[in-house]
CSV table of N, CA and C in Angstrom, one decimal:
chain,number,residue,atom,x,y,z
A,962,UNK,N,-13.3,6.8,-4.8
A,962,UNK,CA,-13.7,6.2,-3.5
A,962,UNK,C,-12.5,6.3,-2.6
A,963,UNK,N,-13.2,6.4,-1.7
A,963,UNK,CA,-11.7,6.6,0.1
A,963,UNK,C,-12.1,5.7,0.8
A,964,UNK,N,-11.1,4.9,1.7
A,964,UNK,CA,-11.1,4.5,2.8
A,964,UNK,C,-10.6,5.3,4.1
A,965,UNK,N,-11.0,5.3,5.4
A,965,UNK,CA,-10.6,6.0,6.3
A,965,UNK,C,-9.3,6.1,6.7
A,966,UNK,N,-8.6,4.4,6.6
A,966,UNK,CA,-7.1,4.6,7.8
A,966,UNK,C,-6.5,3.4,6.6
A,967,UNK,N,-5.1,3.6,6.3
A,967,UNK,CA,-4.5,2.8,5.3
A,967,UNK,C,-4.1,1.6,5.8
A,968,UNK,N,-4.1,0.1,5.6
A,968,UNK,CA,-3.6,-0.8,6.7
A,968,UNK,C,-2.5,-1.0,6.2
A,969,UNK,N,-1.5,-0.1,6.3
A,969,UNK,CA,-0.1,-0.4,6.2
A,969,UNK,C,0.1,-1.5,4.5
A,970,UNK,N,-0.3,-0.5,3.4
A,970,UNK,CA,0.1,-0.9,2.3
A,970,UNK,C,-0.6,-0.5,1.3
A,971,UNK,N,-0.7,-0.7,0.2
A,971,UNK,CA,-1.5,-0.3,-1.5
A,971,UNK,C,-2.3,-1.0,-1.4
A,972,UNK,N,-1.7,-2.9,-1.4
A,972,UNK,CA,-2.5,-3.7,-1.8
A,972,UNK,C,-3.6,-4.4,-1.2
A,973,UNK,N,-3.2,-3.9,0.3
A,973,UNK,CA,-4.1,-4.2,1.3
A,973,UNK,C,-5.3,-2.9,1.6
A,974,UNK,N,-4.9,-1.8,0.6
A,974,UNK,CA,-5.9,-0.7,1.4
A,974,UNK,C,-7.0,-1.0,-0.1
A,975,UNK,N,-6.4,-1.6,-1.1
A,975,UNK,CA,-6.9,-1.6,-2.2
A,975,UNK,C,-7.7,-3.1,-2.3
A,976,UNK,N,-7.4,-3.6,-1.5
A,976,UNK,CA,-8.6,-5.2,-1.2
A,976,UNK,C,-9.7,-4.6,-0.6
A,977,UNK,N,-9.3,-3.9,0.6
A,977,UNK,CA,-9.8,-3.6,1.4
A,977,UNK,C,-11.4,-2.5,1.0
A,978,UNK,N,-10.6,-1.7,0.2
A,978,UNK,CA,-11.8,-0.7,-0.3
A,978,UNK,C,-12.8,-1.5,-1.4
A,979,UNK,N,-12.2,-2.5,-2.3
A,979,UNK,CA,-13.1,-3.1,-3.1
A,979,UNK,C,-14.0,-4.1,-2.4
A,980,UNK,N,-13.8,-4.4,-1.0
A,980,UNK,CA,-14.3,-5.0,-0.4
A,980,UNK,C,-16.1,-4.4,0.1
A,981,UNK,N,-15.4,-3.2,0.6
A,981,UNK,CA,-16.5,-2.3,0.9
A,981,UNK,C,-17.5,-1.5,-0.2
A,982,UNK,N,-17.0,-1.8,-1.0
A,982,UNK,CA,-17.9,-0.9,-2.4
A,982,UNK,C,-18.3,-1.9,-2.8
A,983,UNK,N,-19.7,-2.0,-3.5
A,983,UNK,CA,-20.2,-2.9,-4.5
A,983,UNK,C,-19.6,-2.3,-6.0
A,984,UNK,N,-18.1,-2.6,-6.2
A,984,UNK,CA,-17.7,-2.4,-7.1
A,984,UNK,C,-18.4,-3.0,-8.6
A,985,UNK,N,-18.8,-2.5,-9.5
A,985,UNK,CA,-19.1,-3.8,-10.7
A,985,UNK,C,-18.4,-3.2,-12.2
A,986,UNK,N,-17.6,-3.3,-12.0
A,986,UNK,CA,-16.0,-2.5,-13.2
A,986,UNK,C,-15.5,-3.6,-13.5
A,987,UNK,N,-15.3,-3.6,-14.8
A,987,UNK,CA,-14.3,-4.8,-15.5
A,987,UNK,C,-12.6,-4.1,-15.3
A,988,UNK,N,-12.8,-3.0,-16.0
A,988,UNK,CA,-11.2,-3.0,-15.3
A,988,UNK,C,-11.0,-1.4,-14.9
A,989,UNK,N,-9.9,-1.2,-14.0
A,989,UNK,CA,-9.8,0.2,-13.4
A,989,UNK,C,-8.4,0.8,-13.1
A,990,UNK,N,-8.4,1.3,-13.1
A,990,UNK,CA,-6.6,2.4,-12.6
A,990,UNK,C,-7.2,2.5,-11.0
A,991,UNK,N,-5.3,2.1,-10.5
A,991,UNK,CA,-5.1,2.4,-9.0
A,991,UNK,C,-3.8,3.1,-8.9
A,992,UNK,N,-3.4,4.2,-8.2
A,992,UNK,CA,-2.6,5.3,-8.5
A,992,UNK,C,-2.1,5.7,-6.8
A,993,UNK,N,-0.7,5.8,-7.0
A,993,UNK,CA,-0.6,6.7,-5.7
A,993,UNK,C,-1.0,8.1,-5.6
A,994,UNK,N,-1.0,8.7,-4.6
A,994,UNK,CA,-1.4,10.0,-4.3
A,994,UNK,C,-0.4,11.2,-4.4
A,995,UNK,N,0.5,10.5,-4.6
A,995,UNK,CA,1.8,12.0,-4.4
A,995,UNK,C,2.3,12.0,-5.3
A,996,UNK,N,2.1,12.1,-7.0
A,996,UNK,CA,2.4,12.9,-7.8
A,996,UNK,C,1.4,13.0,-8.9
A,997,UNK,N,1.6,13.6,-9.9
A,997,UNK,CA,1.0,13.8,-10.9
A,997,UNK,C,1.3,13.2,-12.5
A,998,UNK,N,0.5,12.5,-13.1
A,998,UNK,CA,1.2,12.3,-14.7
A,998,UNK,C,0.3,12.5,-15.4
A,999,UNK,N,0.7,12.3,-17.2
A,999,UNK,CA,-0.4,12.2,-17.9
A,999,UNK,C,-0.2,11.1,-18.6
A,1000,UNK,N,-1.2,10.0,-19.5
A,1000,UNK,CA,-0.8,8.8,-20.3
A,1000,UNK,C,-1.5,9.1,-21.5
A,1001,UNK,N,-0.6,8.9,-22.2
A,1001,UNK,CA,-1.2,8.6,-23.9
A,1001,UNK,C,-2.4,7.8,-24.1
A,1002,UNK,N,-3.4,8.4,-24.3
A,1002,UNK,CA,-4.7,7.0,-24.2
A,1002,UNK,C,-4.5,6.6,-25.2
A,1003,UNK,N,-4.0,7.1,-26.6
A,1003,UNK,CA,-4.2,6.2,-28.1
A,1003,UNK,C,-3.3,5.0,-27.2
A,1004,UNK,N,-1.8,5.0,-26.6
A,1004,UNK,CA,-0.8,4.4,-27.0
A,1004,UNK,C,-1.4,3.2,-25.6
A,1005,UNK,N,-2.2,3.6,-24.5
A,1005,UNK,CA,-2.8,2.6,-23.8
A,1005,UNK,C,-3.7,1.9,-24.6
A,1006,UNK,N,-4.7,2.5,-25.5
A,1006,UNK,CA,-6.2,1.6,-25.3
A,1006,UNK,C,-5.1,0.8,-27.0
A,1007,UNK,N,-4.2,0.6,-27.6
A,1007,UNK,CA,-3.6,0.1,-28.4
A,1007,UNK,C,-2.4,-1.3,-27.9
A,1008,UNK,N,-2.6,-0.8,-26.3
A,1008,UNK,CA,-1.3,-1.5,-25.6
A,1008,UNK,C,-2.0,-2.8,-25.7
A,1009,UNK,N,-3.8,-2.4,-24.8
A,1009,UNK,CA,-4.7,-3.1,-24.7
A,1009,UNK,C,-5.5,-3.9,-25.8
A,1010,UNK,N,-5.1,-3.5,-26.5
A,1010,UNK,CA,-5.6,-4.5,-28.1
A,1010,UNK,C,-4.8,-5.1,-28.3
A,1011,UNK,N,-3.5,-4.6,-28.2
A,1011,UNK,CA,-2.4,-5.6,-29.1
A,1011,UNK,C,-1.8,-6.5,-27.9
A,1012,UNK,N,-2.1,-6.4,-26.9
A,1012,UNK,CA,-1.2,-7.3,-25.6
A,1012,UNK,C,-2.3,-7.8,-25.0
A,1013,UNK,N,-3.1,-7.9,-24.7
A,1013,UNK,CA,-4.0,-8.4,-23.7
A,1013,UNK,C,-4.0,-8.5,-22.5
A,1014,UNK,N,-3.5,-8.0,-22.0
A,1014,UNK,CA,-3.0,-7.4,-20.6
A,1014,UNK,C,-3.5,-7.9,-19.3
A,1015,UNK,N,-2.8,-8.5,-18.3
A,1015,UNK,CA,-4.0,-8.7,-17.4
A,1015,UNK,C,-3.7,-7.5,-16.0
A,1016,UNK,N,-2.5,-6.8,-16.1
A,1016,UNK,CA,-2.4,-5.9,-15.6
A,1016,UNK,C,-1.4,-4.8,-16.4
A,1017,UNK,N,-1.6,-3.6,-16.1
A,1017,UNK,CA,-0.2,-2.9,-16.9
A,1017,UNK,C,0.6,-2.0,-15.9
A,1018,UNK,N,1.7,-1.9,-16.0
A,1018,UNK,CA,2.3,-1.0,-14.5
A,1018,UNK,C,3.1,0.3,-15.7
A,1019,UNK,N,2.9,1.6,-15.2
A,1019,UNK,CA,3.1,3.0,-15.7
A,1019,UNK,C,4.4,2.6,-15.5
A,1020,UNK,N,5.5,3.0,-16.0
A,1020,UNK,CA,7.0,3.7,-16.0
A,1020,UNK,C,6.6,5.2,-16.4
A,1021,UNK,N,8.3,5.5,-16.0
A,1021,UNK,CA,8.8,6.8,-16.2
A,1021,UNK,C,10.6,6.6,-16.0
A,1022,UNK,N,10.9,7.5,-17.1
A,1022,UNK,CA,12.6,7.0,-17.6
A,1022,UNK,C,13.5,7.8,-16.0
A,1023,UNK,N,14.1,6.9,-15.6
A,1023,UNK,CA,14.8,7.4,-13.7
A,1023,UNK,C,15.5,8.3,-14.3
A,1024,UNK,N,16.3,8.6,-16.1
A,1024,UNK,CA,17.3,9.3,-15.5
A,1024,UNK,C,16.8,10.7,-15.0
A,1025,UNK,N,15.6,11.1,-15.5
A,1025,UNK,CA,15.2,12.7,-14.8
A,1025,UNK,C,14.7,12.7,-13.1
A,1026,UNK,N,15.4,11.3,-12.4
A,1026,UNK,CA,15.0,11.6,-11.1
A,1026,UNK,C,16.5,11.1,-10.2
A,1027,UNK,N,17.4,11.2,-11.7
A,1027,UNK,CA,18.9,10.3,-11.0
A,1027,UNK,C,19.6,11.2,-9.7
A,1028,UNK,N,19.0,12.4,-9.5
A,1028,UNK,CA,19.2,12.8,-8.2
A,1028,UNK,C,19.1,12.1,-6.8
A,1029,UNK,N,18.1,11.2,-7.0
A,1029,UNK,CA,17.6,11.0,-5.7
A,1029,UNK,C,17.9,9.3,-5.6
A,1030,UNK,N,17.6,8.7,-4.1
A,1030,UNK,CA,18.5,7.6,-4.1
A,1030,UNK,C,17.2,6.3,-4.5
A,1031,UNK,N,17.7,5.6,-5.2
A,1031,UNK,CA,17.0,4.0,-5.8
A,1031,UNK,C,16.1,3.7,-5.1
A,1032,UNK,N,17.1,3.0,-3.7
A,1032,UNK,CA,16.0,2.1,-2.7
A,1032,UNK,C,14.7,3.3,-2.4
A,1033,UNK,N,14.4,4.5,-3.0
A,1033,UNK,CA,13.1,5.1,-2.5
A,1033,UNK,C,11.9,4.6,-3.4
A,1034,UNK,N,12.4,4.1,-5.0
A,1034,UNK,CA,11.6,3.9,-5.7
A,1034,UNK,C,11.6,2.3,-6.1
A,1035,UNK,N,10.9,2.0,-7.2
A,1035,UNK,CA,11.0,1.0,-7.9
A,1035,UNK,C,10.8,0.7,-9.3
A,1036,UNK,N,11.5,-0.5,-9.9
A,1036,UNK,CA,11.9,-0.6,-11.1
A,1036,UNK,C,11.2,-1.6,-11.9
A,1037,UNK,N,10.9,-2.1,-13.0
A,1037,UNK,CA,10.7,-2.8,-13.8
A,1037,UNK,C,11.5,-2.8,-15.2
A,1038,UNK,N,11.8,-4.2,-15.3
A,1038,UNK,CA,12.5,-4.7,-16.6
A,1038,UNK,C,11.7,-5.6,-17.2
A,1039,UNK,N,11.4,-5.2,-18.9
A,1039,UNK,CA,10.5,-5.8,-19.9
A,1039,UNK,C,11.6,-6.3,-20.7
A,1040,UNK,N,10.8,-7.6,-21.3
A,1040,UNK,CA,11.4,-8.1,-22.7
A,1040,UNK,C,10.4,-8.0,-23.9
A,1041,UNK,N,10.3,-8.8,-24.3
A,1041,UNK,CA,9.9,-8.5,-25.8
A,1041,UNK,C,8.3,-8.2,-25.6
A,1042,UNK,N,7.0,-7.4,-26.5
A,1042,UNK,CA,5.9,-7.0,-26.3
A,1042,UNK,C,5.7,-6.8,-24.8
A,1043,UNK,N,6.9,-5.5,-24.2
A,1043,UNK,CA,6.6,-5.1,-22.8
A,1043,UNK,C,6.5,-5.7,-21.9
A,1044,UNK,N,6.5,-7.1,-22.2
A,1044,UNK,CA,6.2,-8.0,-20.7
A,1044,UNK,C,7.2,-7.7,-20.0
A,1045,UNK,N,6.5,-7.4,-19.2
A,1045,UNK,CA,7.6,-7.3,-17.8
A,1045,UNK,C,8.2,-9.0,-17.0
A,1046,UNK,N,9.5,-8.7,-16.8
A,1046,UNK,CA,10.1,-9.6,-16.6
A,1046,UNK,C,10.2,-9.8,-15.3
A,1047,UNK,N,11.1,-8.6,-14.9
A,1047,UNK,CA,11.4,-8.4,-13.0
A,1047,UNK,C,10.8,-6.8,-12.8
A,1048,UNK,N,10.2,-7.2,-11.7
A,1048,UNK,CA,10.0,-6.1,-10.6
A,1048,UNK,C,10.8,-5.6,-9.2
A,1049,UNK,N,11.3,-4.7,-8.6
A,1049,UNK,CA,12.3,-4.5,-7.7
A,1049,UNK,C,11.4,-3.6,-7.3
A,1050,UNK,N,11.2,-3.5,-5.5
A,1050,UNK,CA,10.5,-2.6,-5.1
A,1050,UNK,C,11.4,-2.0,-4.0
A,1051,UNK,N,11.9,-0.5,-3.9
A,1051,UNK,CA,13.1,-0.2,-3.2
A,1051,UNK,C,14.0,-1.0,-2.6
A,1052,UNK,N,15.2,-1.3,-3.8
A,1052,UNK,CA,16.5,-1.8,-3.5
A,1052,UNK,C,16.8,-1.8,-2.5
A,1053,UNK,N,17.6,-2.7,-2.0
A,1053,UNK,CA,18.2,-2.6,-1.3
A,1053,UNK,C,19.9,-2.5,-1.9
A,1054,UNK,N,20.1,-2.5,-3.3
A,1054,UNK,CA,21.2,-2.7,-4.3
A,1054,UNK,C,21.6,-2.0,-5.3
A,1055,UNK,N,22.4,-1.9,-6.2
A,1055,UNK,CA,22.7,-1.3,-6.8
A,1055,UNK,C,21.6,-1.6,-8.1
A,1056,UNK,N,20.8,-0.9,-9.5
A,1056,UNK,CA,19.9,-1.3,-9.8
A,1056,UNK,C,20.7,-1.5,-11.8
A,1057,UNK,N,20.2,-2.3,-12.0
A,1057,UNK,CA,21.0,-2.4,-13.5
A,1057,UNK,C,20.4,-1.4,-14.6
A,1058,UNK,N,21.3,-0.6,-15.1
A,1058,UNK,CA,21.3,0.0,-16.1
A,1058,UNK,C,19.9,0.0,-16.6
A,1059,UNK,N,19.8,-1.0,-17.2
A,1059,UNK,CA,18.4,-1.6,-18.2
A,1059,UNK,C,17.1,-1.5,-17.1
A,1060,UNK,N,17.4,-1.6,-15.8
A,1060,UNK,CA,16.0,-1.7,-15.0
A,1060,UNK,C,15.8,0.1,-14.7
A,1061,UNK,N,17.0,0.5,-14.9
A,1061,UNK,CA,16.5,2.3,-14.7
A,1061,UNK,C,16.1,3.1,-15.6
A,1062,UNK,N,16.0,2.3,-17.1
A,1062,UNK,CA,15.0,3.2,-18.1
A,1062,UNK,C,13.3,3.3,-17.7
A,1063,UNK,N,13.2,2.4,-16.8
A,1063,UNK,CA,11.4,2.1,-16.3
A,1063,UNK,C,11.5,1.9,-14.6
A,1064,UNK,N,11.2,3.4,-14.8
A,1064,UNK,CA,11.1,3.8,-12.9
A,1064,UNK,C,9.3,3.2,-13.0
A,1065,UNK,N,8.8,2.5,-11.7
A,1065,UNK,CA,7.7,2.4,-11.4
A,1065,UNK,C,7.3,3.4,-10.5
A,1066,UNK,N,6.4,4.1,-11.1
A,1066,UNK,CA,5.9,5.1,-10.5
A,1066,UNK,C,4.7,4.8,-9.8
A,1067,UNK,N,4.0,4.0,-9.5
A,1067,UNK,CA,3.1,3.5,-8.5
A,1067,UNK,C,1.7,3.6,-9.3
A,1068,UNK,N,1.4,3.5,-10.4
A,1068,UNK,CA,-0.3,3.5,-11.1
A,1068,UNK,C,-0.2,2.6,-12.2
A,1069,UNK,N,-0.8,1.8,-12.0
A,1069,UNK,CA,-1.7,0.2,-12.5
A,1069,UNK,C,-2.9,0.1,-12.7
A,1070,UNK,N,-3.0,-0.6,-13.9
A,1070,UNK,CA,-4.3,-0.7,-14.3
A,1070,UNK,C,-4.4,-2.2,-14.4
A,1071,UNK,N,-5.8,-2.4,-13.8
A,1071,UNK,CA,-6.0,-3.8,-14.2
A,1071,UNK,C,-7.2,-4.3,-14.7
A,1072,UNK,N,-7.1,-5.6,-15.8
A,1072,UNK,CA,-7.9,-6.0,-16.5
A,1072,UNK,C,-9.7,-6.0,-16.0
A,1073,UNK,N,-9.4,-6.5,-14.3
A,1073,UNK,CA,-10.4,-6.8,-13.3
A,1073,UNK,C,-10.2,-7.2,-12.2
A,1074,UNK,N,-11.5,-7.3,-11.7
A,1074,UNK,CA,-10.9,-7.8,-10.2
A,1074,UNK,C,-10.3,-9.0,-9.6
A,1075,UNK,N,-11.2,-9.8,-10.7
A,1075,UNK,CA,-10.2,-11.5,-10.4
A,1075,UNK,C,-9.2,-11.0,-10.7
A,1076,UNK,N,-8.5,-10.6,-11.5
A,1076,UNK,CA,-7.3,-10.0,-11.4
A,1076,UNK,C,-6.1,-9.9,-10.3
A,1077,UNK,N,-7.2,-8.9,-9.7
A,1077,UNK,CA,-6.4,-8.0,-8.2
A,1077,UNK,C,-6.6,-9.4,-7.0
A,1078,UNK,N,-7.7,-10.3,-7.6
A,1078,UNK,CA,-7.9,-10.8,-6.3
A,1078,UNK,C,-6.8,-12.4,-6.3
A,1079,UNK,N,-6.3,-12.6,-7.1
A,1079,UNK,CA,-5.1,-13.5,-7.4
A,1079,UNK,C,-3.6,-13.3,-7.0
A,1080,UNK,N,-3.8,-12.0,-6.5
A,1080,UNK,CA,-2.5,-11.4,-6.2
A,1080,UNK,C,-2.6,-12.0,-4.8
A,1081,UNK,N,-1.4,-12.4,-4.4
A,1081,UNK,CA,-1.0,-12.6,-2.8
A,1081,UNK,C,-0.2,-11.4,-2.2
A,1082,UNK,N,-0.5,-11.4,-1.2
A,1082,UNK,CA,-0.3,-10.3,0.0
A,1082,UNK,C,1.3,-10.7,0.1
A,1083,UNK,N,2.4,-9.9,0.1
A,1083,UNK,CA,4.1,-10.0,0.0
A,1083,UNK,C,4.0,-9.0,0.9
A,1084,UNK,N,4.6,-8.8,2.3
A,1084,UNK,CA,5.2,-7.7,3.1
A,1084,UNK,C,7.0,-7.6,3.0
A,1085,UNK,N,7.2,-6.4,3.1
A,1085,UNK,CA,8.9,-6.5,3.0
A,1085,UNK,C,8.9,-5.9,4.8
A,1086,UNK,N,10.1,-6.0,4.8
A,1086,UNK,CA,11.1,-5.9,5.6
A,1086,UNK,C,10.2,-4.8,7.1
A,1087,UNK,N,9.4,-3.8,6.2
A,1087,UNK,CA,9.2,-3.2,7.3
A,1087,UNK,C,7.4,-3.0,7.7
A,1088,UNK,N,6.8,-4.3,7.1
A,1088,UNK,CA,5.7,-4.9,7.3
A,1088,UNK,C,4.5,-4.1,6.1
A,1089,UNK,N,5.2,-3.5,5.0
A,1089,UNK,CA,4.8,-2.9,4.0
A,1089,UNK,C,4.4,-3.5,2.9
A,1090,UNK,N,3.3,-3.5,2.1
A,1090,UNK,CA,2.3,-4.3,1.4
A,1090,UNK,C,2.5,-3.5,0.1
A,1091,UNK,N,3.3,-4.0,-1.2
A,1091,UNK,CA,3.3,-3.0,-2.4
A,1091,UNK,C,2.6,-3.8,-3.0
A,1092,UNK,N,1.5,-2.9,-4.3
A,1092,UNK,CA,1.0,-3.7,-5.3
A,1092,UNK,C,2.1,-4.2,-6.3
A,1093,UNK,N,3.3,-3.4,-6.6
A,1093,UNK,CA,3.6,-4.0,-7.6
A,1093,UNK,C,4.8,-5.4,-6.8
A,1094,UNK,N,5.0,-5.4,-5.7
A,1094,UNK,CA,6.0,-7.0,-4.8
A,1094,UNK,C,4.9,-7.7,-5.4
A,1095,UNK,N,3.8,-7.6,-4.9
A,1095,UNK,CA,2.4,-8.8,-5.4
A,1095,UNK,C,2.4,-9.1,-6.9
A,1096,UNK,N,2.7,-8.1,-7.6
A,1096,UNK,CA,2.6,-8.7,-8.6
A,1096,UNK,C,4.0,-9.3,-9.2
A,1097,UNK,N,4.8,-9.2,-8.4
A,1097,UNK,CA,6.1,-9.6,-9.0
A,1097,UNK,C,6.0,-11.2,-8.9
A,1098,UNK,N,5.1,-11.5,-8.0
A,1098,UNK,CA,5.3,-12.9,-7.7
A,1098,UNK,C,4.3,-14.1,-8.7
A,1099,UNK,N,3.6,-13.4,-9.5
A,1099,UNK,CA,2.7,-13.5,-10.6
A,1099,UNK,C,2.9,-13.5,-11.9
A,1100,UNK,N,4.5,-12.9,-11.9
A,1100,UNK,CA,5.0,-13.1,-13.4
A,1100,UNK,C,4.7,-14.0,-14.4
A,1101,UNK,N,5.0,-15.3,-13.9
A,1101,UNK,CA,4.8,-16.2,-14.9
A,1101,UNK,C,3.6,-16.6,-15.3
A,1102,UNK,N,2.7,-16.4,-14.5
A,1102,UNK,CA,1.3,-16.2,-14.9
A,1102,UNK,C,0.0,-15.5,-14.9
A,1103,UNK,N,0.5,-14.2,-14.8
A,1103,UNK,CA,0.0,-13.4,-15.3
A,1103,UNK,C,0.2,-12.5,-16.5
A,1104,UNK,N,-0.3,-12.1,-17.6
A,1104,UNK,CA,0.6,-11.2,-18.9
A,1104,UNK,C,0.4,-9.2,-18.2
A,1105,UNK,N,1.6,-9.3,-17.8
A,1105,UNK,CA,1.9,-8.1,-16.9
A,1105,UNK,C,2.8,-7.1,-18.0
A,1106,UNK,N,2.7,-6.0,-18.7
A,1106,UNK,CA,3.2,-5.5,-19.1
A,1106,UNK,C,3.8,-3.8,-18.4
A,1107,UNK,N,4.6,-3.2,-19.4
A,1107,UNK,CA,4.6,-2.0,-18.8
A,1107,UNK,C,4.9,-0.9,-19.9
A,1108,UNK,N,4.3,0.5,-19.4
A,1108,UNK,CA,3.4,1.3,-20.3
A,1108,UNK,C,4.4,2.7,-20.0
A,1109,UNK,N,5.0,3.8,-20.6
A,1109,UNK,CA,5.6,4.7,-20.6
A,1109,UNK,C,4.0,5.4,-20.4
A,1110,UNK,N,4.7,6.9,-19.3
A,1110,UNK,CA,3.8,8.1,-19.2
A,1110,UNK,C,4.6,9.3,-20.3
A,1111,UNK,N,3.6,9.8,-20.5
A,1111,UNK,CA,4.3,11.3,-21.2
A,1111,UNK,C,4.9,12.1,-20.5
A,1112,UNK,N,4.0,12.3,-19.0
A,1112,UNK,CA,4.5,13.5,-18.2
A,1112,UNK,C,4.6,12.6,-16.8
A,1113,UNK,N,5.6,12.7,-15.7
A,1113,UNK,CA,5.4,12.2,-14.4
A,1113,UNK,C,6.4,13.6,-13.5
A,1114,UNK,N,5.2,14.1,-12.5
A,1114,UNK,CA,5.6,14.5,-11.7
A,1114,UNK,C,5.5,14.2,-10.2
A,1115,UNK,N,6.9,13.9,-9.4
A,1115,UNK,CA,6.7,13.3,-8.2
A,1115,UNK,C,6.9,14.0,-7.4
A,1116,UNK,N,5.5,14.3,-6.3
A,1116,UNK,CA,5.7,15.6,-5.1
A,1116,UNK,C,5.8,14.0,-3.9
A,1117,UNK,N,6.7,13.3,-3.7
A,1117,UNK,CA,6.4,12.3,-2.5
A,1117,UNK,C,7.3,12.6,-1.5
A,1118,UNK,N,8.5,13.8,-1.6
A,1118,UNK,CA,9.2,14.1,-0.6
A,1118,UNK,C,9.7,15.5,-0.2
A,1119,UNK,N,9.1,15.8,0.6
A,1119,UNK,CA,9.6,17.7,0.8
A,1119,UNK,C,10.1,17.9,-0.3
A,1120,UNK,N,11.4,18.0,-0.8
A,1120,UNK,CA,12.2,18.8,-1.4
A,1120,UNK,C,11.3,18.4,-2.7
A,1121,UNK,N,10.7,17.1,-3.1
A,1121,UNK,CA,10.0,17.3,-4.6
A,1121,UNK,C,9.1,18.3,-4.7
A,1122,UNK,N,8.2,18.3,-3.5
A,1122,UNK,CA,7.3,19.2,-3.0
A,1122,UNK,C,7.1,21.0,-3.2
A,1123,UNK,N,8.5,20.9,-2.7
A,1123,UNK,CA,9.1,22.9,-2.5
A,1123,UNK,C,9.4,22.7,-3.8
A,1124,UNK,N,10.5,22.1,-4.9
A,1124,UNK,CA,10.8,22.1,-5.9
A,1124,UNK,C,9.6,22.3,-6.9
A,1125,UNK,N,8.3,21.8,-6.8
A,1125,UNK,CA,6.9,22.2,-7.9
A,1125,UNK,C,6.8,23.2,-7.0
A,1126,UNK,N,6.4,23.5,-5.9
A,1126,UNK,CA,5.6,24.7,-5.5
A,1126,UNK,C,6.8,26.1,-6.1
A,1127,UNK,N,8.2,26.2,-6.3
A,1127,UNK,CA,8.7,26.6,-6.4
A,1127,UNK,C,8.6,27.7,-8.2
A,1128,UNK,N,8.3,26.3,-9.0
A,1128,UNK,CA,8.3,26.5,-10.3
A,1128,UNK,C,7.1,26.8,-10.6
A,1129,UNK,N,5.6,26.6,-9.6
A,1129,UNK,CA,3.9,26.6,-10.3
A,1129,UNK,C,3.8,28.0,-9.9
A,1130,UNK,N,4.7,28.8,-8.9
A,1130,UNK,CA,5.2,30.0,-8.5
A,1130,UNK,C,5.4,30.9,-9.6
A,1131,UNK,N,6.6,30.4,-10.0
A,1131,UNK,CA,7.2,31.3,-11.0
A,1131,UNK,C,6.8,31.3,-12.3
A,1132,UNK,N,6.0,30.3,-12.8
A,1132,UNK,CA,5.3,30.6,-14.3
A,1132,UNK,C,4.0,31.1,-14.1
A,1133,UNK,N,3.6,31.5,-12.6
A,1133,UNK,CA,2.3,31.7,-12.3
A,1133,UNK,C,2.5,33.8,-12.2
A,1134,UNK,N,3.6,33.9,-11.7
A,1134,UNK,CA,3.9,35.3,-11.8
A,1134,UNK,C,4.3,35.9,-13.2
């Protein structure tokens, strides 16, 4: 499903479209658009039996993106059975060691829609709506975990962009 014009956020374009669909889904993946991954279904539909999840947020390990600078992305730090602890949505700081093994790469799945619909609307600094600030503020009562991808590839900035076009090039010749 698409909506026409994004209202300046995830979580707002993502209220917004379930608004308009007669959605009737117990639970669903919501994903940015500018890159690519793949997830382990044994190691998800197993995350989901053994945790009970009421949302789960994808990681991917930063050091294969330590090129590029923090405050573009965001972090999560888990304790024990993955629960996520803290969420950081582009630093403004230096990020700790332990929060840069789980880059948040922007795709979540959630239990359902009461779910999504418990979340409160968080704008930062530049009137921007992330799902995962909303969920940060839900910690303690929500069971929020987080899920490693096998593969994450991120086309979200020119040079990630030229960099895959460069390589789907050369194994294509």
């Amino acid at each position: 499903h698409k909506i026409k014009s994004t209202p300046n956020g995830q979580l707002l374009s993502l209220k917004k479209l379930i608004e308009n669909i007669n959605i009737g889904i117990n639970s669903f993946f919501v994903s940015s658009a500018d890159y690519k991954f793949k997830i382990d279904t044994d190691l998800f539909l197993k995350a989901i039996d053994n945790y009970d999840p009421d949302i789960i947020i994808f990681t991917t390990e930063w050091e294969d993106y330590a090129h590029a600078n923090t405050s573009n992305y965001g972090f999560v730090e888990s304790g024990s059975k993955e629960k996520v602890t803290e969420i950081i949505e582009k630093p403004t700081y230096e990020v700790k060691p332990s929060m840069q093994k789980k880059l948040l790469m922007g795709t979540f799945w959630f239990k359902n829609k009461q779910t999504l619909d418990e979340l409160e609307i968080n704008r930062n600094q530049n009137g921007e709506c992330f799902i995962a600030s909303s969920i940060k503020g839900k910690l303690n009562e929500l069971n929020v975990i987080s899920l490693p991808v096998d593969y994450w590839l991120s086309l979200g900035t020119p040079q990630e962009l030229d960099l895959a076009k460069y390589w789907f090039e050369y194994f294509e010749s």
